[in-house]
C-alpha positions in Angstrom: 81.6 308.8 79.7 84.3 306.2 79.5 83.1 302.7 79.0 85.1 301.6 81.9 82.4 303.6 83.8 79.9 300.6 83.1 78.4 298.7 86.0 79.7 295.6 86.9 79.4 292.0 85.9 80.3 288.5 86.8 80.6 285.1 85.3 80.7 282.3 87.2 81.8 278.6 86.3 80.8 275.6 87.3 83.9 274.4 89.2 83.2 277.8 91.2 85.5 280.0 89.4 84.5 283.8 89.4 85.5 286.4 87.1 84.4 290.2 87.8 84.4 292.6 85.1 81.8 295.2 83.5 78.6 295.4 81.8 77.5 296.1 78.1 75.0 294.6 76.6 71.9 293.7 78.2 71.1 293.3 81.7 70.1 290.1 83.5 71.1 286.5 84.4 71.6 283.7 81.8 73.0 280.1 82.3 74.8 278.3 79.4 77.6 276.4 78.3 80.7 278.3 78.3 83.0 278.0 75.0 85.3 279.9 73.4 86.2 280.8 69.6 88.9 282.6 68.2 87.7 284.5 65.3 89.8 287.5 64.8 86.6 289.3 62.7 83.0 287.9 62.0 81.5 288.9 65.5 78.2 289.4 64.0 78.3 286.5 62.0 79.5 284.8 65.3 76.3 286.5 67.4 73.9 285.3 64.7 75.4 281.9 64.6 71.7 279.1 65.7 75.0 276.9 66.9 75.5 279.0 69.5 72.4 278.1 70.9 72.5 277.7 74.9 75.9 279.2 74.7 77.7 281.9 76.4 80.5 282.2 74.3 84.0 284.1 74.8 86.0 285.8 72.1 89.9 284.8 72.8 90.3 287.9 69.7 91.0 291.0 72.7 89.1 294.2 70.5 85.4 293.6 69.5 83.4 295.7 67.7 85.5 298.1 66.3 83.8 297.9 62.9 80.0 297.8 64.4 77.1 295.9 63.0 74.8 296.2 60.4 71.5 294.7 58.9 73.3 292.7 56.1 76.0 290.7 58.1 73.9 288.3 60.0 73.7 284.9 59.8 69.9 284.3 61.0 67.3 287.3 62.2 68.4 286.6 66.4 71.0 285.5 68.8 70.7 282.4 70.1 73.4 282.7 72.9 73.3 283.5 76.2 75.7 285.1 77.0 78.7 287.1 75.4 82.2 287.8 76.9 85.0 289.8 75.3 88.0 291.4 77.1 87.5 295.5 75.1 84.9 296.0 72.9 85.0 299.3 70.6 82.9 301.8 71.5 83.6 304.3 68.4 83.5 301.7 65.6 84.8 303.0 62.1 83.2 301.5 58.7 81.3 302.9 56.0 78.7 300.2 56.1 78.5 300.3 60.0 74.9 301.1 61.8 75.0 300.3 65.2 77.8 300.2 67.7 77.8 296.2 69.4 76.5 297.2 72.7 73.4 298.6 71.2 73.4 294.8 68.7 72.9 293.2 72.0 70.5 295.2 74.6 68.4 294.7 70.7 68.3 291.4 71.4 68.0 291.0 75.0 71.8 289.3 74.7 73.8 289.8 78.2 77.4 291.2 77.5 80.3 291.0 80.1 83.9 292.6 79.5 86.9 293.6 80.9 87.8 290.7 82.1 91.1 287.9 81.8 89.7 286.5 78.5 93.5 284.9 78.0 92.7 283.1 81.6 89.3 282.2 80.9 90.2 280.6 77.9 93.1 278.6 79.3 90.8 276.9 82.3 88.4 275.9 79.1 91.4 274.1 77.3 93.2 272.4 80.6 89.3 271.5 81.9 87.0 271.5 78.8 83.8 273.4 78.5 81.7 273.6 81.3 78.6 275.5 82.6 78.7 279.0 83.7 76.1 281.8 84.6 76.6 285.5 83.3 75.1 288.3 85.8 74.7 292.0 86.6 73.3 290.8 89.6 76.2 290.3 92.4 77.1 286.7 93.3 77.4 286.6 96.8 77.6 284.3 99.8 73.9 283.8 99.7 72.9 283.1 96.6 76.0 281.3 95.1 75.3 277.7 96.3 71.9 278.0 94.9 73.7 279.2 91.3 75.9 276.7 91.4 73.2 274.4 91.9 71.5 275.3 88.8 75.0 275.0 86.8 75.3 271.5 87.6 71.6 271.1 86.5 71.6 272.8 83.0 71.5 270.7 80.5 71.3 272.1 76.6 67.4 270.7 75.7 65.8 270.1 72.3 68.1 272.8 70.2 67.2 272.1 66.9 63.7 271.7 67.4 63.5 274.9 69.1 64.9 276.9 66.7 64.0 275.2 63.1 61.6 276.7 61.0 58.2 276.0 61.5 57.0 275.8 58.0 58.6 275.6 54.2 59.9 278.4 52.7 61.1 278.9 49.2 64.3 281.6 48.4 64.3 281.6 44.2 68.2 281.3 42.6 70.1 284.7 41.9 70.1 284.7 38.0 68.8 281.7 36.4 67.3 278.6 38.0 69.2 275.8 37.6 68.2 273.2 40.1 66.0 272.9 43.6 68.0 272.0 46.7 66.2 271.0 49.9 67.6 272.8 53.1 66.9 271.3 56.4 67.3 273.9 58.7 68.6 272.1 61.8 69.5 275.8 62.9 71.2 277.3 59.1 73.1 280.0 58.7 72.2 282.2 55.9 75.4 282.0 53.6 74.6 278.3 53.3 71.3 279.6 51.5 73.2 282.3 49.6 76.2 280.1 48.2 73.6 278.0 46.8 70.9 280.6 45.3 74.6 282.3 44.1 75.2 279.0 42.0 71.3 278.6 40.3 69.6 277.1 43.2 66.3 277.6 44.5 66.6 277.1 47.9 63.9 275.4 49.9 64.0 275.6 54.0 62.2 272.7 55.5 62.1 271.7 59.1 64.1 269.8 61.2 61.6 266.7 60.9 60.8 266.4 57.2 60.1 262.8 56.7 61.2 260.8 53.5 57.7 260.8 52.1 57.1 264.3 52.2 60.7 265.2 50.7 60.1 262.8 48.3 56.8 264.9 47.3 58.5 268.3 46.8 61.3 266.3 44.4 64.1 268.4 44.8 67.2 268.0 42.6 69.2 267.9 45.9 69.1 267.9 49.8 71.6 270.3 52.3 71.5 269.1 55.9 72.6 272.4 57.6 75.0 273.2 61.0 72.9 273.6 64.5 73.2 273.2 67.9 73.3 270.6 70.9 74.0 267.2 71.1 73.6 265.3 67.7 72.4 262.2 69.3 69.5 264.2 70.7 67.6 264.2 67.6 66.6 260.8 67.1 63.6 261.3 65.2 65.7 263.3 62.7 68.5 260.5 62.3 65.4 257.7 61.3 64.5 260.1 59.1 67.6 260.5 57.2 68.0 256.6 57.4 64.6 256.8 55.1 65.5 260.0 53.2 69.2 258.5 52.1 66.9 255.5 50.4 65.5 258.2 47.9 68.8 257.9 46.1 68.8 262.4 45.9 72.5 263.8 45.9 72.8 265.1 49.7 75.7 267.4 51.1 75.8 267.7 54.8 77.4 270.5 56.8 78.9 270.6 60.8 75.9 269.3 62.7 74.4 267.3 59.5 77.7 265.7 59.0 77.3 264.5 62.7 73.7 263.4 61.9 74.3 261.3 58.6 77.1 259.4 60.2 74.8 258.7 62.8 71.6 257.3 60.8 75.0 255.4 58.6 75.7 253.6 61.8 78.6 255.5 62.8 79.4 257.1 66.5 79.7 260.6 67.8 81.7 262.2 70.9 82.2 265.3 72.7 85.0 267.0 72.1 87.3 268.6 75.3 86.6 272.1 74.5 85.1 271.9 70.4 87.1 274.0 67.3 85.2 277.5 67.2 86.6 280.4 65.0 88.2 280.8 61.4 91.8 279.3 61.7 91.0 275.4 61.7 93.3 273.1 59.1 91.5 270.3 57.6 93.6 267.7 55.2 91.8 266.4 51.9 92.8 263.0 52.0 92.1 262.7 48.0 94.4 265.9 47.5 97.0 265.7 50.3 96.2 270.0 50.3 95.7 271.6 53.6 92.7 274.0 53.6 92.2 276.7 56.5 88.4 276.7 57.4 85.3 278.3 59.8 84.1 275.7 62.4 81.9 275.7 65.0 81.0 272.7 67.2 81.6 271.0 70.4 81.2 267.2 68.8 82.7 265.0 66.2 82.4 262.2 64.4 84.2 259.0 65.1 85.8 258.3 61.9 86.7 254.7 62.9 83.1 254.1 64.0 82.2 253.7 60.1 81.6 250.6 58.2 84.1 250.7 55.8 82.3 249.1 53.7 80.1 252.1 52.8 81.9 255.1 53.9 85.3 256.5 53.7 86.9 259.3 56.2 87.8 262.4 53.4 89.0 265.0 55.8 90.6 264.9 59.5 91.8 268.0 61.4 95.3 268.7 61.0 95.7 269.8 64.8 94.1 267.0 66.7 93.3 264.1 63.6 89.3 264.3 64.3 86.8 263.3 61.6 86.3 266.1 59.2 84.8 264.8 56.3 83.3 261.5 55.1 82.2 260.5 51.2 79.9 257.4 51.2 80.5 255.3 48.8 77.1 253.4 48.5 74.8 256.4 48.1 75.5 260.0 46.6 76.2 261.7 50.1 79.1 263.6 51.1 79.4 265.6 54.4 81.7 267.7 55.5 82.3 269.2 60.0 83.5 272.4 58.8 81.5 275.7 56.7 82.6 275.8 53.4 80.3 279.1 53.4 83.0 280.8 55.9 81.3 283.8 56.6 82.9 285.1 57.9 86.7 282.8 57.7 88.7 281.6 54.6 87.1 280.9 51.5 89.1 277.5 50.9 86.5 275.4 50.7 83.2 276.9 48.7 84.1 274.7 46.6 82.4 271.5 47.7 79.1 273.3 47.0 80.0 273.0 43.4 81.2 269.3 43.9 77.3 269.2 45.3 76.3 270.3 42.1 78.6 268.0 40.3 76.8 265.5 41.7 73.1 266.7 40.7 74.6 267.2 37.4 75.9 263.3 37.3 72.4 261.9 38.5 70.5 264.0 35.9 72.6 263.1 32.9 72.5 259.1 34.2 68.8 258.8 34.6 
């Protein structure tokens, strides 16, 4: 049977805008925040992203799928979306490594799909009037019960993200080969090849939670401290940025990463906005300030640092985004932190960029030869 057989589906915006198109997936209702990224490949990577917490998010790519999933290429062990919209996805997918077909990825995980639908529209009502809140349905909006839906999309609000979906408890991943230092991960909602570029370079890799406190950090002495991507609204966390105001007084080399850039410049003083419709997908160009190069990198966020909102006096803008000038990057000059908005993991997306977690190391290896 044809997958243009499948029983219908809607999504509905905020502003009242209705799209009808089919069901894969699961089955259901789900309200998010609708975004969009334009990864060409990476959709389980994309699925498995914690950032996309809350979201329902729409590929702008038009074929999905077409090389299936598997148990290797995930980014964390569920799919924190709610929703996920794609104009074809591939029902025959052809790769040697492949498992699963996508449809079968998502009923797994109880993730509502909805395609055949004017993704090239969709995408253009997020750019000219930002992201907004929309519900995803195999129920039928009608007359009677869209009022009531639309009520709820002006309600929902994306709640306590990284303290939902951060680790619980410590847990220690040894180095690949040799063990050359111990790097602290706060998992404000990690992907996994943050972990792997790091155990790949002679780390052991501890995950700690969201709300690790300076004290107890300083008790496990690691050589150096990753403050990992995740969801929502960085100013949220405000127990996490006193933290880091204490944890940055521990003088232990630090790297930050898309939502940990956004919390250091925050606990540094600094200022965050949200950003009309965020940079999702694998084609984003960042200019090095240091270098004048141009790198093409993997993003994924819907806030950004305001660059100006610094004190200059302890922290320099590194990077801005070549397409709009926003804050990509910041080095602060007063302690051994750097921090970066994009994924210099890029899994998937360019590999420009992996290596600022050797620069991280660099840094580990200057403290340790200086004390």
């Amino acid at each position: 049977m044809s997958i243009y057989n499948a029983d219908h589906a809607w999504l509905m915006l905020a502003d009242g805008t209705t799209y009808e198109g089919r069901s894969f997936g699961a089955k259901g209702t789900a309200i998010g925040e609708v975004v969009f990224t334009t990864g060409m490949t990476g959709c389980q990577e994309t699925l498995t992203d914690p950032s996309y917490f809350g979201q329902i998010t729409v590929q702008t790519f038009p074929l999905i799928g077409n090389y299936g999933t598997n148990d290797d290429d995930v980014e964390s062990d569920d799919i924190y979306m709610k929703g996920y919209i794609v104009r074809e996805w591939c029902d025959s997918p052809s790769n040697f490594r492949a498992t699963e077909r996508i449809d079968n990825f998502l009923k797994r995980h109880g993730t509502i799909g909805l395609f055949d639908i004017d993704t090239r529209a969709l995408t253009r009502r997020l750019r000219e009037h930002g992201v907004m809140n929309g519900v995803i349905t195999t129920e039928p909006i009608t007359p009677e019960n869209r009022e009531q839906l639309l009520a709820q999309l002006g309600a929902f609000v994306i709640r306590d993200a990284v303290d939902t979906i951060s680790t619980p408890a410590q847990r220690l991943y040894p180095a690949h080969g040799p063990r050359k230092y111990r790097v602290a991960l706060f998992d404000f909602g990690y992907k996994r090849n943050i972990r792997e570029s790091l155990r790949a370079r002679g780390c052991d890799v501890l995950i700690v939670p969201a709300r690790t406190t300076a004290a107890e950090l300083a008790q496990l002495k690691p050589d150096g401290i990753l403050l990992s991507n995740g969801p929502g609204d960085p100013g949220e966390n405000v127990q996490v940025i006193e933290n880091l105001r204490d944890i940055v007084a521990l003088g232990i080399p630090i790297m930050g990463v898309c939502l940990g850039h956004q919390l250091m410049a925050l606990a540094r003083g600094g200022k965050t906005v949200k950003l009309g419709y965020g940079h999702r997908g694998g084609n984003q160009p960042v200019i090095d300030f240091e270098t004048g190069r141009t790198f093409v990198t993997t993003q994924n966020h819907g806030y950004a640092v305001l660059g100006d909102s610094l004190d200059p006096a302890i922290a320099r803008v590194s990077h801005v985004n070549a397409n709009d000038k926003t804050c990509e990057g910041v080095e602060y000059l007063d302690v051994p932190v750097f921090t970066v908005q994009f994924h210099p993991e890029a899994c998937a997306g360019p590999a420009d960029t992996s290596f600022l977690f050797d620069k991280f190391l660099r840094m580990i290896d200057k403290q340790k030869e200086g004390k």
